Short mmCIF file of C-alpha atoms in Angstrom, two decimals:
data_model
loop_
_atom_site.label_atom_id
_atom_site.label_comp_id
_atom_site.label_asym_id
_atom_site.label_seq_id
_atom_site.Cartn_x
_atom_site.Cartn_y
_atom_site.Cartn_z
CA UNK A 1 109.34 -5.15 80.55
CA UNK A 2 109.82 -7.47 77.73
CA UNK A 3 111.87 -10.41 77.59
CA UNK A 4 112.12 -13.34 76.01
CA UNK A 5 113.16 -16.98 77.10
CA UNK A 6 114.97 -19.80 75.35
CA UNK A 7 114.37 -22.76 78.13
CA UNK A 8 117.03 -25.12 76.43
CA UNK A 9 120.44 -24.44 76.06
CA UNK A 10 121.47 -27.09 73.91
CA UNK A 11 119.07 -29.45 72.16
CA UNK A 12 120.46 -32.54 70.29
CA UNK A 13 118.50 -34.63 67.19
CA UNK A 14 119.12 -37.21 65.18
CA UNK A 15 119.55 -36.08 61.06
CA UNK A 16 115.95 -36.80 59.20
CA UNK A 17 114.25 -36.26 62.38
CA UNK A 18 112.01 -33.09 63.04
CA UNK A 19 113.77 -30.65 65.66
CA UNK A 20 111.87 -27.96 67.20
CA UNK A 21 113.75 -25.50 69.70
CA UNK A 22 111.53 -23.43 71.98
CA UNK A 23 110.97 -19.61 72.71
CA UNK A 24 108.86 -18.14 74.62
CA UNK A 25 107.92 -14.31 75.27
CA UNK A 26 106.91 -11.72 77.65
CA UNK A 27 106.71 -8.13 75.73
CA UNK A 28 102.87 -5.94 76.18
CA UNK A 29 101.18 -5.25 73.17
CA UNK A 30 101.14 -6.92 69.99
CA UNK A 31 104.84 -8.59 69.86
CA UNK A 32 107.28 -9.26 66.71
CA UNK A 33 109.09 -11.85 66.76
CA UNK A 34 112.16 -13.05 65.08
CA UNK A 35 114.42 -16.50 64.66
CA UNK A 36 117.96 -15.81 64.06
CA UNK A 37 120.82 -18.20 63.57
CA UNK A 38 124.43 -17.89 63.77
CA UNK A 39 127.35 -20.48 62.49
CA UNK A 40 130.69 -20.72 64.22
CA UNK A 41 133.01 -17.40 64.24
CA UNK A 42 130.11 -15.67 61.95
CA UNK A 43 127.71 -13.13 62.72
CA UNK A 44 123.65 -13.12 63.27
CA UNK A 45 121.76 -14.33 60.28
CA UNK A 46 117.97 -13.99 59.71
CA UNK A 47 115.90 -17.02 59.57
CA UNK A 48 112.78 -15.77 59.87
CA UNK A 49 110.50 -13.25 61.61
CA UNK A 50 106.36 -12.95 62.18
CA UNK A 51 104.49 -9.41 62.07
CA UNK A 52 101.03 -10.49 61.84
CA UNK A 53 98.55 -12.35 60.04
CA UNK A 54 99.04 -16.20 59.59
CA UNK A 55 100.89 -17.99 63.28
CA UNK A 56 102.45 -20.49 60.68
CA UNK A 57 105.75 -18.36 59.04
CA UNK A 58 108.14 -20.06 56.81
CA UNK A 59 111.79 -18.88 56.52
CA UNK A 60 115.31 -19.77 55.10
CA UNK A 61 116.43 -23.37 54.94
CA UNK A 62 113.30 -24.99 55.18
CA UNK A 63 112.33 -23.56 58.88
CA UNK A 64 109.56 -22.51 60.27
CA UNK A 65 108.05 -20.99 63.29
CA UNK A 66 104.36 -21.28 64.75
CA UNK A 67 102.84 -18.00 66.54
CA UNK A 68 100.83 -18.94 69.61
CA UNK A 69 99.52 -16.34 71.67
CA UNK A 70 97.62 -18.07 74.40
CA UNK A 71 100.73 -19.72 75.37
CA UNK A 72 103.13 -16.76 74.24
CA UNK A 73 105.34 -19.35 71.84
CA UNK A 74 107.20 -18.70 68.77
CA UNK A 75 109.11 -22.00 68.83
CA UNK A 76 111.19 -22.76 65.67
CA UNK A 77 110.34 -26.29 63.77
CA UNK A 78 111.80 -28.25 60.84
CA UNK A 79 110.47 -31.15 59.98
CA UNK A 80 113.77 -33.08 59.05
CA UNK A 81 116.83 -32.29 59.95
CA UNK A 82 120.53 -31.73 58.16
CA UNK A 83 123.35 -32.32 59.82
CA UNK A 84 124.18 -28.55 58.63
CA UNK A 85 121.64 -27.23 60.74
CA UNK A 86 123.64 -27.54 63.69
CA UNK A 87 124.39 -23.64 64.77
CA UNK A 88 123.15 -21.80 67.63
CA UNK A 89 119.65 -20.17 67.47
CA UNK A 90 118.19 -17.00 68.80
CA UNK A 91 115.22 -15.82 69.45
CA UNK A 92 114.26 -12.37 69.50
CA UNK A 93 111.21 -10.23 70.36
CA UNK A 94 110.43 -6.51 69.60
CA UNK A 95 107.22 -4.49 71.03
CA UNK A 96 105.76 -3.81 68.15
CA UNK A 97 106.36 0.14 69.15
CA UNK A 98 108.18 3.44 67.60
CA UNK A 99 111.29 2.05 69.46
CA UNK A 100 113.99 -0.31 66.89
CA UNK A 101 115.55 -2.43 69.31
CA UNK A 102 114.84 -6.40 70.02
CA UNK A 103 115.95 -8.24 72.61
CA UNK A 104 117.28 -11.63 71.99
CA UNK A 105 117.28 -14.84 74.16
CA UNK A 106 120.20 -16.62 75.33
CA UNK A 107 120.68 -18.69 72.64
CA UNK A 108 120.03 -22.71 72.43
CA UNK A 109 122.81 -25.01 70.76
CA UNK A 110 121.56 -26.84 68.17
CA UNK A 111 123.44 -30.43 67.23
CA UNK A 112 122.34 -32.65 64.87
CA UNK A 113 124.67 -35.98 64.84
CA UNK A 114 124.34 -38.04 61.26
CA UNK B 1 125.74 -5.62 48.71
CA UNK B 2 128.70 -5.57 50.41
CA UNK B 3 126.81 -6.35 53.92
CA UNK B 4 127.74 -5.09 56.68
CA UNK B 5 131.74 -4.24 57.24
CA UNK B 6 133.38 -4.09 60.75
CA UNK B 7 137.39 -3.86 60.91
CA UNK B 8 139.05 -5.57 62.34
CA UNK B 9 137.95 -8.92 62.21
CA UNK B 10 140.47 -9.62 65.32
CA UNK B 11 142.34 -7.36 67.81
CA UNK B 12 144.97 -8.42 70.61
CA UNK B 13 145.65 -5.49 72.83
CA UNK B 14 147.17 -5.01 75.98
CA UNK B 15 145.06 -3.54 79.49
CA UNK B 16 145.00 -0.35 79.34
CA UNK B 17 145.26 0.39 75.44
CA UNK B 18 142.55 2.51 73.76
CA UNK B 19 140.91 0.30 71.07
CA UNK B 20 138.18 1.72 68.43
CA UNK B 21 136.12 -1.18 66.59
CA UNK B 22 134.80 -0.12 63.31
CA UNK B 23 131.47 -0.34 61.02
CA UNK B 24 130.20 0.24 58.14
CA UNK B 25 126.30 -0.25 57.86
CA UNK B 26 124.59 -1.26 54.58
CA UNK B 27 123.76 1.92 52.41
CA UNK B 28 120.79 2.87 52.68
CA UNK B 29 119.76 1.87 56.09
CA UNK B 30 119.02 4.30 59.06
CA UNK B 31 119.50 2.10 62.05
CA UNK B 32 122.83 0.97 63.51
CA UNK B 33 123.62 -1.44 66.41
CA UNK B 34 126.49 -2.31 68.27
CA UNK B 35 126.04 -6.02 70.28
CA UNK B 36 128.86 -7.86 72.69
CA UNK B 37 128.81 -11.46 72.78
CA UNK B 38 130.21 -13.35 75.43
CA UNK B 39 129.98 -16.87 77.12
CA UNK B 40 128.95 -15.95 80.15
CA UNK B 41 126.60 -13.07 79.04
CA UNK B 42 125.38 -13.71 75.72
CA UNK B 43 124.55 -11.42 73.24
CA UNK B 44 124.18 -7.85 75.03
CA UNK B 45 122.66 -4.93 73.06
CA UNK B 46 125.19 -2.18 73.87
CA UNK B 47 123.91 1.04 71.76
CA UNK B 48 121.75 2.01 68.81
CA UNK B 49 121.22 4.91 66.70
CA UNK B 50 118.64 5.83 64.12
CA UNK B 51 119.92 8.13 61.59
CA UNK B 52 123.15 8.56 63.13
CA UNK B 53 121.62 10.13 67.05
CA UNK B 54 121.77 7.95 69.53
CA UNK B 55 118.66 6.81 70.75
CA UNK B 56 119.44 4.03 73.81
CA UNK B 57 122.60 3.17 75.11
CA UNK B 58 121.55 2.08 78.69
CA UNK B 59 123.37 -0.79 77.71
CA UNK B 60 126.83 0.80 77.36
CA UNK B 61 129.03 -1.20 80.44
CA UNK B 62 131.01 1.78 82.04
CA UNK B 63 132.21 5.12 80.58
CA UNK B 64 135.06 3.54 79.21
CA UNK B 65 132.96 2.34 76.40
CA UNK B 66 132.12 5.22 74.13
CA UNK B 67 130.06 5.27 70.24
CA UNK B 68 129.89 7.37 67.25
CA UNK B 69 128.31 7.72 64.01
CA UNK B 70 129.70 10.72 62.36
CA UNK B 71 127.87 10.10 59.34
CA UNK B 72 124.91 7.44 57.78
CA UNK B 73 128.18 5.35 56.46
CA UNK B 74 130.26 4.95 59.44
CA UNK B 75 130.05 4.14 63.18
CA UNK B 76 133.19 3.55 66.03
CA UNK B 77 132.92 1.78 69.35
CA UNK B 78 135.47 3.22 71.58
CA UNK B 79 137.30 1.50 74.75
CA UNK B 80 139.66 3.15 76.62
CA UNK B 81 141.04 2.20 78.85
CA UNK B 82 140.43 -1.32 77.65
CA UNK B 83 140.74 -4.48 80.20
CA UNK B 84 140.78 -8.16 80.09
CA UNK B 85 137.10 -8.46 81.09
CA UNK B 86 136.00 -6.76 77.86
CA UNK B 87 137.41 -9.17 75.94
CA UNK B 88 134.37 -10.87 73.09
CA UNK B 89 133.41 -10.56 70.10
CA UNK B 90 131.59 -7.60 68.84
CA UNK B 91 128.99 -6.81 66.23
CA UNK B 92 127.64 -4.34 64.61
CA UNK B 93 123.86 -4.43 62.89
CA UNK B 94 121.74 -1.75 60.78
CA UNK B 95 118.51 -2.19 59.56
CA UNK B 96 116.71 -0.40 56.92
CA UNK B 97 113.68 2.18 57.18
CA UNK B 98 110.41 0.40 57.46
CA UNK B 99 107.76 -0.58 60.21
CA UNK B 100 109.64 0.22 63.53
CA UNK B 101 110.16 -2.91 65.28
CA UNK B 102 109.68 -5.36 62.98
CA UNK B 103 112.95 -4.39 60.91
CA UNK B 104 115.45 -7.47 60.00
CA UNK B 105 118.85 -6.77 61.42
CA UNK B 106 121.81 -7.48 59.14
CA UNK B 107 125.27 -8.39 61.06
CA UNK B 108 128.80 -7.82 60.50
CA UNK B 109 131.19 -10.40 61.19
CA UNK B 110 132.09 -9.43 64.22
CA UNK B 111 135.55 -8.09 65.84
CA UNK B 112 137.21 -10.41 68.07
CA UNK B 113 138.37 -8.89 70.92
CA UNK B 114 140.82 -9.89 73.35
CA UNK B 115 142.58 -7.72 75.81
CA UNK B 116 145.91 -9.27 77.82
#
């Protein structure tokens, strides 16, 4: 079955320092992935998502994500941080199949104190 | 674009009330969710269609919870008889055709539930 894992519920970082918040996956196959973000009493927005081709994928707000298959990773970095980062993050994971749905972690609590 | 429209934002019922959440998905795309977040649980995937048949909803709580899309515009999540414990906030998503799987979801804004 797939799943996917977000070790860290909350993870706190200084603003101008790089934050990274971790994900990792379990799904057979060749797995999309996705980074979504969502600000207080708002719904799901996309950040960013990887398909294929290069592990390095770039998305809104000056995020990024690396691919890493060996270790199963698709942890979301930025290399400084805005105090209007802080949100909570989810990652999600699809098979890569016919079927539509994803399944989304838990969520990790990101706070960035100025 | 409009987004994605769910109505109403916020809902205060009593146990035991039917309540019917409401969305409309972007035009043009073929793939609706419905999601309930909660503290303790998270975000929970709770049904999805693709053009307008249901296609999973293992994830529907009890037969109290029930879902429709009539039509590629509109979709209702049903509760009836609602209690306190399904109080959160729900959201709808759709997604437009493309490579299965790897489709963005767009979300409402979510209805706030809360059931006295």
């Amino acid at each position: 079955a797939q799943s996917v894992a977000q070790p860290e519920d909350q993870v706190n970082v200084a603003e101008g320092n790089p934050l990274t918040v971790k994900c990792t996956y379990s799904v057979s196959g060749n797995p999309y992935l996705f980074w979504y973000v969502q600000y207080p009493n708002r719904g799901l927005q996309f950040l960013l998502k990887y398909i294929t081709g290069d592990n390095l994928v770039k998305g809104s707000y000056g995020f990024e994500a690396e691919f890493n298959k060996s270790q199963t990773s698709f942890h979301l970095k930025k290399p400084s941080a805005l105090v209007s980062d802080s949100a909570l993050y989810f990652c999600a994971v699809s098979p890569g199949s016919s079927a539509s749905k994803i399944i989304f972690g838990s969520g990790t609590r990101l706070s960035i104190r100025p | 674009d409009a987004g994605v429209i769910q109505s109403p934002r916020h809902e205060v019922t009593e146990m035991g009330q039917e309540v019917t959440l409401r969305c409309k998905p972007i035009s043009g795309h073929n793939s609706l969710f419905w999601y309930r977040q909660t503290m303790m649980r998270g975000l929970e995937l709770l049904i999805y269609f693709n053009n307008n048949v249901p296609i999973d909803d293992s994830g529907m709580p009890e037969d109290r919870f029930s879902a429709k899309m009539p039509n590629a515009s509109f979709s209702t999540l049903k509760i009836q008889p609602s209690e306190p414990r399904d109080s959160a906030v729900y959201f709808c998503a759709s997604t437009s055709p493309g490579l299965a799987g790897a489709d963005t979801q767009y979300f409402g804004p979510g209805t706030r539930l809360t059931v006295l």
